[in-house]
PDB file of C-alpha atoms and ligand atoms in Angstrom:
ATOM      1  CA  MET A 266       9.080   3.907  17.715  1.00 76.00           C
ATOM      2  CA  ASN A 267       6.188   2.618  15.694  1.00 92.00           C
ATOM      3  CA  LEU A 268       4.423   5.693  14.228  1.00 97.00           C
ATOM      4  CA  ASP A 269       1.907   5.628  11.483  1.00 98.00           C
ATOM      5  CA  LEU A 270       1.549   9.361  10.351  1.00 98.00           C
ATOM      6  CA  HIS A 271      -1.038   8.912   7.492  1.00 98.00           C
ATOM      7  CA  ALA A 272      -4.583   7.546   8.330  1.00 98.00           C
ATOM      8  CA  HIS A 273      -7.996   8.457   7.340  1.00 97.00           C
ATOM      9  CA  SER A 274     -10.848   8.101   9.838  1.00 96.00           C
ATOM     10  CA  GLN A 275     -14.541   8.434   9.220  1.00 93.00           C
ATOM     11  CA  PHE A 276     -14.162  12.134   9.164  1.00 93.00           C
ATOM     12  CA  SER A 277     -12.387  11.631   5.835  1.00 91.00           C
ATOM     13  CA  PHE A 278     -14.909  11.616   2.903  1.00 88.00           C
ATOM     14  CA  ASP A 279     -13.404   8.295   1.904  1.00 88.00           C
ATOM     15  CA  GLY A 280     -12.846   7.040   5.443  1.00 87.00           C
ATOM     16  CA  GLU A 281     -14.196   3.510   5.936  1.00 83.00           C
ATOM     17  CA  ARG A 282     -14.247   2.937   9.710  1.00 91.00           C
ATOM     18  CA  PRO A 283     -14.729   4.715  12.954  1.00 95.00           C
ATOM     19  CA  MET A 284     -11.804   6.554  14.473  1.00 97.00           C
ATOM     20  CA  GLU A 285     -12.415   4.372  17.609  1.00 97.00           C
ATOM     21  CA  GLU A 286     -11.803   1.128  15.669  1.00 97.00           C
ATOM     22  CA  MET A 287      -8.697   2.370  14.198  1.00 98.00           C
ATOM     23  CA  VAL A 288      -7.443   3.696  17.312  1.00 98.00           C
ATOM     24  CA  ALA A 289      -7.975   0.131  18.900  1.00 98.00           C
ATOM     25  CA  ALA A 290      -6.237  -1.522  16.006  1.00 98.00           C
ATOM     26  CA  ALA A 291      -3.194   0.768  16.564  1.00 98.00           C
ATOM     27  CA  ALA A 292      -2.957   0.075  20.219  1.00 98.00           C
ATOM     28  CA  ALA A 293      -3.288  -3.611  19.744  1.00 97.00           C
ATOM     29  CA  ARG A 294      -0.506  -3.409  17.259  1.00 97.00           C
ATOM     30  CA  GLY A 295       1.772  -1.591  19.599  1.00 97.00           C
ATOM     31  CA  LEU A 296       2.040   1.801  17.665  1.00 97.00           C
ATOM     32  CA  SER A 297       3.216   4.624  19.858  1.00 97.00           C
ATOM     33  CA  GLU A 298       1.465   7.195  17.480  1.00 98.00           C
ATOM     34  CA  LEU A 299      -1.401   7.332  14.949  1.00 98.00           C
ATOM     35  CA  CYS A 300      -2.094  10.561  13.070  1.00 98.00           C
ATOM     36  CA  PHE A 301      -5.343  11.127  11.297  1.00 98.00           C
ATOM     37  CA  THR A 302      -4.680  13.123   8.114  1.00 98.00           C
ATOM     38  CA  ASP A 303      -8.211  13.303   6.858  1.00 96.00           C
ATOM     39  CA  HIS A 304      -8.523  14.716   3.343  1.00 96.00           C
ATOM     40  CA  LEU A 305      -8.984  18.314   2.776  1.00 96.00           C
ATOM     41  CA  ASP A 306      -9.689  18.818  -1.035  1.00 94.00           C
ATOM     42  CA  PHE A 307     -10.236  21.777  -3.173  1.00 94.00           C
ATOM     43  CA  ASP A 308      -8.549  20.411  -6.231  1.00 90.00           C
ATOM     44  CA  SER A 309     -11.590  19.046  -8.092  1.00 86.00           C
ATOM     45  CA  PRO A 310     -15.265  20.589  -8.408  1.00 87.00           C
ATOM     46  CA  VAL A 311     -16.465  18.437  -5.382  1.00 90.00           C
ATOM     47  CA  HIS A 312     -14.785  19.698  -2.063  1.00 94.00           C
ATOM     48  CA  HIS A 313     -14.058  17.581   0.896  1.00 95.00           C
ATOM     49  CA  ILE A 314     -13.904  19.147   4.376  1.00 94.00           C
ATOM     50  CA  PRO A 315     -13.901  17.117   7.436  1.00 94.00           C
ATOM     51  CA  ASP A 316     -16.027  18.053  10.418  1.00 95.00           C
ATOM     52  CA  TYR A 317     -13.121  19.348  12.490  1.00 95.00           C
ATOM     53  CA  THR A 318     -15.230  20.056  15.657  1.00 95.00           C
ATOM     54  CA  ALA A 319     -16.632  16.522  15.830  1.00 95.00           C
ATOM     55  CA  ARG A 320     -13.251  14.993  15.134  1.00 96.00           C
ATOM     56  CA  ARG A 321     -11.609  16.745  17.774  1.00 96.00           C
ATOM     57  CA  ALA A 322     -14.251  15.802  20.149  1.00 97.00           C
ATOM     58  CA  GLU A 323     -13.940  12.087  19.279  1.00 97.00           C
ATOM     59  CA  ALA A 324     -10.053  12.198  19.593  1.00 97.00           C
ATOM     60  CA  GLU A 325     -10.553  13.811  23.102  1.00 98.00           C
ATOM     61  CA  ARG A 326     -12.852  10.990  24.229  1.00 98.00           C
ATOM     62  CA  LEU A 327     -10.594   8.189  23.005  1.00 98.00           C
ATOM     63  CA  ARG A 328      -7.195   9.668  24.335  1.00 98.00           C
ATOM     64  CA  PRO A 329      -7.785   8.775  28.006  1.00 98.00           C
ATOM     65  CA  LEU A 330      -9.080   5.178  26.923  1.00 98.00           C
ATOM     66  CA  TYR A 331      -5.705   4.528  25.166  1.00 98.00           C
ATOM     67  CA  PRO A 332      -3.012   6.254  27.326  1.00 96.00           C
ATOM     68  CA  GLY A 333       0.012   4.461  25.518  1.00 96.00           C
ATOM     69  CA  LEU A 334      -1.037   5.893  22.150  1.00 98.00           C
ATOM     70  CA  THR A 335      -0.503   9.382  21.021  1.00 98.00           C
ATOM     71  CA  ILE A 336      -3.489  10.426  18.802  1.00 98.00           C
ATOM     72  CA  SER A 337      -2.658  13.321  16.633  1.00 98.00           C
ATOM     73  CA  LEU A 338      -4.939  15.233  14.238  1.00 98.00           C
ATOM     74  CA  GLY A 339      -3.486  16.413  11.033  1.00 98.00           C
ATOM     75  CA  ALA A 340      -4.660  17.060   7.335  1.00 98.00           C
ATOM     76  CA  GLU A 341      -3.860  15.811   3.891  1.00 98.00           C
ATOM     77  CA  VAL A 342      -4.099  18.827   1.689  1.00 97.00           C
ATOM     78  CA  SER A 343      -4.524  18.309  -2.040  1.00 96.00           C
ATOM     79  CA  LEU A 344      -2.320  20.793  -3.961  1.00 96.00           C
ATOM     80  CA  ARG A 345      -3.153  22.184  -7.241  1.00 94.00           C
ATOM     81  CA  ASP A 346      -3.060  26.006  -7.634  1.00 93.00           C
ATOM     82  CA  GLU A 347      -3.300  29.248  -5.539  1.00 93.00           C
ATOM     83  CA  THR A 348      -7.015  29.153  -5.259  1.00 94.00           C
ATOM     84  CA  CYS A 349      -7.017  25.605  -4.133  1.00 94.00           C
ATOM     85  CA  ALA A 350      -4.364  26.516  -1.601  1.00 95.00           C
ATOM     86  CA  ALA A 351      -6.257  29.656  -0.290  1.00 96.00           C
ATOM     87  CA  ARG A 352      -9.357  27.607   0.454  1.00 96.00           C
ATOM     88  CA  ALA A 353      -7.435  25.017   2.298  1.00 96.00           C
ATOM     89  CA  ARG A 354      -5.466  27.656   4.228  1.00 96.00           C
ATOM     90  CA  GLU A 355      -8.916  29.393   5.260  1.00 96.00           C
ATOM     91  CA  THR A 356     -10.390  26.036   6.386  1.00 96.00           C
ATOM     92  CA  LEU A 357      -7.455  24.950   8.324  1.00 96.00           C
ATOM     93  CA  ARG A 358      -7.781  28.146  10.465  1.00 93.00           C
ATOM     94  CA  VAL A 359     -10.098  26.012  12.615  1.00 89.00           C
ATOM     95  CA  ALA A 360      -8.586  22.676  12.176  1.00 91.00           C
ATOM     96  CA  GLU A 361      -5.819  23.081  14.848  1.00 89.00           C
ATOM     97  CA  ALA A 362      -3.765  20.518  13.018  1.00 96.00           C
ATOM     98  CA  ASP A 363      -0.661  18.867  14.464  1.00 98.00           C
ATOM     99  CA  PHE A 364       0.508  17.806  10.973  1.00 98.00           C
ATOM    100  CA  ILE A 365      -0.233  18.849   7.496  1.00 98.00           C
ATOM    101  CA  LEU A 366       0.753  16.674   4.575  1.00 98.00           C
ATOM    102  CA  GLY A 367       0.809  18.055   1.151  1.00 98.00           C
ATOM    103  CA  SER A 368      -0.246  15.837  -1.791  1.00 98.00           C
ATOM    104  CA  VAL A 369      -0.684  15.909  -5.485  1.00 98.00           C
ATOM    105  CA  HIS A 370      -3.618  13.827  -6.680  1.00 96.00           C
ATOM    106  CA  THR A 371      -4.451  15.277 -10.019  1.00 96.00           C
ATOM    107  CA  VAL A 372      -2.314  16.358 -12.886  1.00 97.00           C
ATOM    108  CA  ASP A 373      -3.927  19.177 -15.367  1.00 94.00           C
ATOM    109  CA  GLY A 374      -7.292  18.390 -13.810  1.00 92.00           C
ATOM    110  CA  VAL A 375      -7.151  14.679 -14.260  1.00 95.00           C
ATOM    111  CA  ASP A 376      -7.445  12.359 -11.181  1.00 95.00           C
ATOM    112  CA  VAL A 377      -4.081  10.396 -10.968  1.00 96.00           C
ATOM    113  CA  TRP A 378      -6.101   7.494  -9.582  1.00 93.00           C
ATOM    114  CA  SER A 379      -8.307   7.170 -12.589  1.00 95.00           C
ATOM    115  CA  ASP A 380      -7.509   4.984 -15.627  1.00 95.00           C
ATOM    116  CA  ARG A 381      -8.063   8.094 -17.703  1.00 97.00           C
ATOM    117  CA  TYR A 382      -4.675   9.523 -16.389  1.00 98.00           C
ATOM    118  CA  TYR A 383      -2.630   6.539 -18.015  1.00 98.00           C
ATOM    119  CA  ASN A 384      -4.638   6.330 -21.127  1.00 96.00           C
ATOM    120  CA  GLY A 385      -1.939   6.321 -24.016  1.00 95.00           C
ATOM    121  CA  LEU A 386       0.898   7.093 -21.757  1.00 97.00           C
ATOM    122  CA  ASP A 387       3.849   4.782 -21.232  1.00 97.00           C
ATOM    123  CA  LYS A 388       5.191   4.520 -17.759  1.00 98.00           C
ATOM    124  CA  LYS A 389       8.081   7.003 -18.150  1.00 97.00           C
ATOM    125  CA  THR A 390       5.731   9.647 -19.430  1.00 98.00           C
ATOM    126  CA  ALA A 391       3.066   9.065 -16.854  1.00 98.00           C
ATOM    127  CA  TYR A 392       5.550   9.087 -13.992  1.00 98.00           C
ATOM    128  CA  ARG A 393       7.475  12.076 -15.107  1.00 98.00           C
ATOM    129  CA  ARG A 394       4.453  14.251 -15.814  1.00 98.00           C
ATOM    130  CA  TYR A 395       3.299  13.396 -12.252  1.00 98.00           C
ATOM    131  CA  LEU A 396       6.592  14.324 -10.659  1.00 98.00           C
ATOM    132  CA  GLU A 397       6.832  17.558 -12.709  1.00 98.00           C
ATOM    133  CA  ALA A 398       3.488  18.403 -11.460  1.00 98.00           C
ATOM    134  CA  VAL A 399       4.462  17.859  -7.730  1.00 98.00           C
ATOM    135  CA  ALA A 400       7.605  20.084  -8.278  1.00 98.00           C
ATOM    136  CA  GLN A 401       5.364  22.843  -9.673  1.00 97.00           C
ATOM    137  CA  GLU A 402       2.573  22.628  -7.124  1.00 96.00           C
ATOM    138  CA  LEU A 403       4.363  22.449  -3.948  1.00 97.00           C
ATOM    139  CA  PRO A 404       5.308  26.014  -3.609  1.00 97.00           C
ATOM    140  CA  THR A 405       1.559  27.099  -3.811  1.00 96.00           C
ATOM    141  CA  PHE A 406       0.993  25.995  -0.330  1.00 97.00           C
ATOM    142  CA  PRO A 407       3.927  26.571   1.917  1.00 96.00           C
ATOM    143  CA  GLU A 408       1.992  25.604   5.103  1.00 97.00           C
ATOM    144  CA  PHE A 409       2.292  21.946   4.562  1.00 98.00           C
ATOM    145  CA  HIS A 410       5.031  20.096   6.726  1.00 98.00           C
ATOM    146  CA  VAL A 411       5.806  16.946   4.634  1.00 98.00           C
ATOM    147  CA  LEU A 412       5.247  15.934   0.970  1.00 98.00           C
ATOM    148  CA  ALA A 413       2.830  12.808   1.104  1.00 98.00           C
ATOM    149  CA  HIS A 414       3.449   9.991  -1.349  1.00 98.00           C
ATOM    150  CA  TYR A 415       5.770  11.203  -3.909  1.00 98.00           C
ATOM    151  CA  ASP A 416       5.042   7.920  -5.616  1.00 98.00           C
ATOM    152  CA  PHE A 417       1.304   8.249  -5.744  1.00 98.00           C
ATOM    153  CA  VAL A 418       1.452   7.944  -9.491  1.00 98.00           C
ATOM    154  CA  ALA A 419       2.442   4.496  -9.142  1.00 98.00           C
ATOM    155  CA  LYS A 420      -0.403   3.345  -6.734  1.00 97.00           C
ATOM    156  CA  TYR A 421      -3.056   2.713  -9.432  1.00 96.00           C
ATOM    157  CA  ALA A 422      -0.743   2.571 -12.325  1.00 97.00           C
ATOM    158  CA  PRO A 423      -1.599  -0.284 -14.842  1.00 97.00           C
ATOM    159  CA  TYR A 424       2.292  -1.249 -15.683  1.00 97.00           C
ATOM    160  CA  PRO A 425       3.489  -4.672 -14.787  1.00 96.00           C
ATOM    161  CA  ASP A 426       6.306  -3.072 -12.904  1.00 97.00           C
ATOM    162  CA  ARG A 427       4.778  -0.170 -10.999  1.00 97.00           C
ATOM    163  CA  SER A 428       7.990   0.637  -9.158  1.00 98.00           C
ATOM    164  CA  VAL A 429       9.336   4.287  -8.994  1.00 98.00           C
ATOM    165  CA  THR A 430      12.918   4.892  -9.473  1.00 98.00           C
ATOM    166  CA  LEU A 431      15.138   8.061  -9.380  1.00 98.00           C
ATOM    167  CA  ASP A 432      15.549   7.809 -13.146  1.00 97.00           C
ATOM    168  CA  SER A 433      11.823   8.320 -13.810  1.00 94.00           C
ATOM    169  CA  ALA A 434      12.682  11.979 -13.561  1.00 98.00           C
ATOM    170  CA  PRO A 435      15.934  12.736 -11.656  1.00 98.00           C
ATOM    171  CA  ASP A 436      15.624  16.566 -12.454  1.00 98.00           C
ATOM    172  CA  ALA A 437      12.164  16.654 -11.105  1.00 98.00           C
ATOM    173  CA  PHE A 438      13.118  14.787  -7.919  1.00 98.00           C
ATOM    174  CA  ASP A 439      15.976  17.282  -7.356  1.00 98.00           C
ATOM    175  CA  LEU A 440      13.555  20.202  -7.678  1.00 98.00           C
ATOM    176  CA  ILE A 441      11.165  18.587  -5.275  1.00 98.00           C
ATOM    177  CA  PHE A 442      13.782  17.768  -2.668  1.00 98.00           C
ATOM    178  CA  ARG A 443      15.480  21.154  -2.933  1.00 98.00           C
ATOM    179  CA  TYR A 444      12.173  22.901  -2.397  1.00 98.00           C
ATOM    180  CA  LEU A 445      11.383  20.628   0.687  1.00 98.00           C
ATOM    181  CA  LEU A 446      14.919  21.216   2.222  1.00 98.00           C
ATOM    182  CA  ASP A 447      15.057  24.782   1.466  1.00 98.00           C
ATOM    183  CA  SER A 448      11.901  25.307   3.485  1.00 98.00           C
ATOM    184  CA  GLY A 449      12.373  22.913   6.334  1.00 97.00           C
ATOM    185  CA  LYS A 450       9.911  20.373   5.119  1.00 98.00           C
ATOM    186  CA  GLY A 451      10.147  16.629   4.810  1.00 98.00           C
ATOM    187  CA  LEU A 452       9.393  13.461   2.753  1.00 98.00           C
ATOM    188  CA  GLU A 453       6.962  10.755   3.691  1.00 98.00           C
ATOM    189  CA  ILE A 454       7.412   7.103   2.845  1.00 98.00           C
ATOM    190  CA  ASN A 455       4.011   5.875   1.984  1.00 98.00           C
ATOM    191  CA  THR A 456       3.497   2.139   2.327  1.00 98.00           C
ATOM    192  CA  ALA A 457       0.148   2.097   0.422  1.00 98.00           C
ATOM    193  CA  SER A 458       1.745   3.023  -2.846  1.00 97.00           C
ATOM    194  CA  TRP A 459       3.552  -0.441  -2.912  1.00 98.00           C
ATOM    195  CA  GLN A 460       0.382  -2.353  -2.702  1.00 95.00           C
ATOM    196  CA  GLN A 461       1.481  -5.995  -2.443  1.00 94.00           C
ATOM    197  CA  ASP A 462       4.971  -5.260  -4.005  1.00 97.00           C
ATOM    198  CA  ARG A 463       8.376  -5.159  -2.601  1.00 96.00           C
ATOM    199  CA  PRO A 464       9.358  -1.834  -1.233  1.00 98.00           C
ATOM    200  CA  TRP A 465      10.913   0.626  -3.650  1.00 98.00           C
ATOM    201  CA  GLY A 466      12.496   4.053  -3.217  1.00 98.00           C
ATOM    202  CA  LEU A 467      16.009   3.347  -1.776  1.00 98.00           C
ATOM    203  CA  ASP A 468      17.782   5.366  -4.793  1.00 98.00           C
ATOM    204  CA  ILE A 469      15.177   8.048  -4.309  1.00 98.00           C
ATOM    205  CA  LEU A 470      15.854   8.357  -0.577  1.00 98.00           C
ATOM    206  CA  ARG A 471      19.438   8.167  -0.964  1.00 98.00           C
ATOM    207  CA  ARG A 472      19.289  11.166  -3.310  1.00 98.00           C
ATOM    208  CA  TYR A 473      17.038  13.094  -0.831  1.00 98.00           C
ATOM    209  CA  ARG A 474      19.798  12.203   1.954  1.00 98.00           C
ATOM    210  CA  GLU A 475      22.607  13.342  -0.359  1.00 98.00           C
ATOM    211  CA  LEU A 476      20.935  16.639  -0.914  1.00 98.00           C
ATOM    212  CA  GLY A 477      20.654  17.166   2.874  1.00 98.00           C
ATOM    213  CA  GLY A 478      17.302  15.233   3.798  1.00 98.00           C
ATOM    214  CA  GLU A 479      17.561  14.505   7.520  1.00 98.00           C
ATOM    215  CA  PHE A 480      14.264  13.075   8.326  1.00 98.00           C
ATOM    216  CA  VAL A 481      11.191  11.276   6.794  1.00 98.00           C
ATOM    217  CA  THR A 482       7.827  10.639   8.117  1.00 98.00           C
ATOM    218  CA  VAL A 483       6.130   7.121   7.521  1.00 98.00           C
ATOM    219  CA  GLY A 484       2.572   6.435   6.956  1.00 98.00           C
ATOM    220  CA  SER A 485       0.250   3.453   5.836  1.00 98.00           C
ATOM    221  CA  ASP A 486      -2.358   5.795   4.244  1.00 98.00           C
ATOM    222  CA  THR A 487      -4.876   3.442   5.685  1.00 97.00           C
ATOM    223  CA  HIS A 488      -8.629   4.217   5.134  1.00 96.00           C
ATOM    224  CA  GLY A 489      -9.742   1.423   7.674  1.00 94.00           C
ATOM    225  CA  SER A 490      -8.507  -0.504  10.619  1.00 95.00           C
ATOM    226  CA  GLU A 491      -6.963  -3.422   8.722  1.00 95.00           C
ATOM    227  CA  ARG A 492      -3.968  -1.537   7.386  1.00 97.00           C
ATOM    228  CA  VAL A 493      -3.304   0.633  10.656  1.00 97.00           C
ATOM    229  CA  GLY A 494       0.561   0.510  10.984  1.00 97.00           C
ATOM    230  CA  ALA A 495       0.933  -1.636   7.835  1.00 98.00           C
ATOM    231  CA  ARG A 496       4.510  -2.127   6.462  1.00 98.00           C
ATOM    232  CA  ILE A 497       5.921   0.664   8.726  1.00 97.00           C
ATOM    233  CA  GLY A 498       8.783  -1.440   9.706  1.00 96.00           C
ATOM    234  CA  GLU A 499       9.824  -1.978   6.104  1.00 97.00           C
ATOM    235  CA  ALA A 500       9.622   1.871   5.618  1.00 98.00           C
ATOM    236  CA  LEU A 501      11.907   2.371   8.674  1.00 97.00           C
ATOM    237  CA  ASN A 502      14.418  -0.084   7.206  1.00 97.00           C
ATOM    238  CA  LEU A 503      14.314   1.623   3.932  1.00 98.00           C
ATOM    239  CA  ALA A 504      15.030   5.013   5.548  1.00 98.00           C
ATOM    240  CA  ARG A 505      17.880   3.364   7.618  1.00 97.00           C
ATOM    241  CA  ALA A 506      19.336   1.762   4.465  1.00 98.00           C
ATOM    242  CA  ALA A 507      19.407   5.269   2.819  1.00 98.00           C
ATOM    243  CA  GLY A 508      21.253   6.725   5.817  1.00 98.00           C
ATOM    244  CA  ILE A 509      18.560   8.959   6.878  1.00 98.00           C
ATOM    245  CA  PRO A 510      19.081   9.699  10.530  1.00 98.00           C
ATOM    246  CA  TYR A 511      15.643  10.562  11.916  1.00 98.00           C
ATOM    247  CA  ILE A 512      12.067   9.773  11.784  1.00 97.00           C
ATOM    248  CA  ALA A 513       9.793  12.647  12.627  1.00 98.00           C
ATOM    249  CA  ALA A 514       6.258  13.064  14.298  1.00 98.00           C
ATOM    250  CA  PHE A 515       4.439  16.465  14.514  1.00 98.00           C
ATOM    251  CA  ARG A 516       2.659  18.099  17.558  1.00 95.00           C
ATOM    252  CA  LYS A 517       1.007  21.532  16.846  1.00 96.00           C
ATOM    253  CA  GLY A 518       2.937  21.859  13.722  1.00 97.00           C
ATOM    254  CA  LYS A 519       6.372  21.227  15.382  1.00 97.00           C
ATOM    255  CA  PRO A 520       8.589  18.233  14.515  1.00 97.00           C
ATOM    256  CA  HIS A 521       9.709  15.711  17.131  1.00 97.00           C
ATOM    257  CA  PHE A 522      12.745  13.709  16.009  1.00 97.00           C
ATOM    258  CA  TYR A 523      13.593  10.036  16.783  1.00 97.00           C
ATOM    259  CA  ALA A 524      16.911   8.646  15.939  1.00 97.00           C
ATOM    260  CA  LEU A 525      16.577   5.805  13.425  1.00 94.00           C
ATOM    261  CA  GLY A 526      19.826   4.079  14.432  1.00 82.00           C
ATOM    262  CA  LYS A 527      21.712   1.499  12.266  1.00 70.00           C
TER     263      LYS A 527
HETATM  264 ZN1   ZN B  20      -3.273  10.984  -0.836  1.00 79.25          ZN
HETATM  265 ZN1   ZN B  21      -4.112   9.665   2.345  1.00 79.25          ZN
END
């Protein structure tokens, strides 16, 4: 049960390495599944749309070469507003996506990965604004299956301690979790947000479990082959420690559950 459900191939605008190299890395590291969630972005003036036909052909070519590895094809959809969601919905009609991640990468039109977002904001304010934006934007695109990187705001944050805790915005976390759970969706543990730091999020996952969360997905968010499968074991241990019973993978939009055990 070594699944990486968040990876970006060369079909993603920011992908760094060919799908073949990433698949080879996944197989060499003993992964059972690798899902390519290439960016689908309409949240800023420059749109990013993968070539789904070429991507499907490449996955079909690789599958027989790596029979021990499930190669699934997904999308990471940037959420912002109804217009952005309508464009993503239309584009995804031809994607035949197994798995759709919903992501928030901007707040009020500002990229959360840019220094500009943090300018003049203390950590508490920067994190709260992001989490409130997530809570607000999730319902614009009900087609997604799992919320990606709830802690994206920490990934490029300039603070000495970047960790996200439940008390960053407990009310926003509750709104997010209640939306996910009421609509049968799940939460991702994204190992890229930690960068080189120790894993965080146990208190957050415990709250998700307390409200009824039964599964998570885990993903490295890798854009190359080096980090394929990175720190997935730590993410699974975190989910176990929070008492979450299942990890999920998605095929043709349907979840498959694997017991996490003790
Ligand atoms: Zn993302
Ligand atoms: Zn990503």
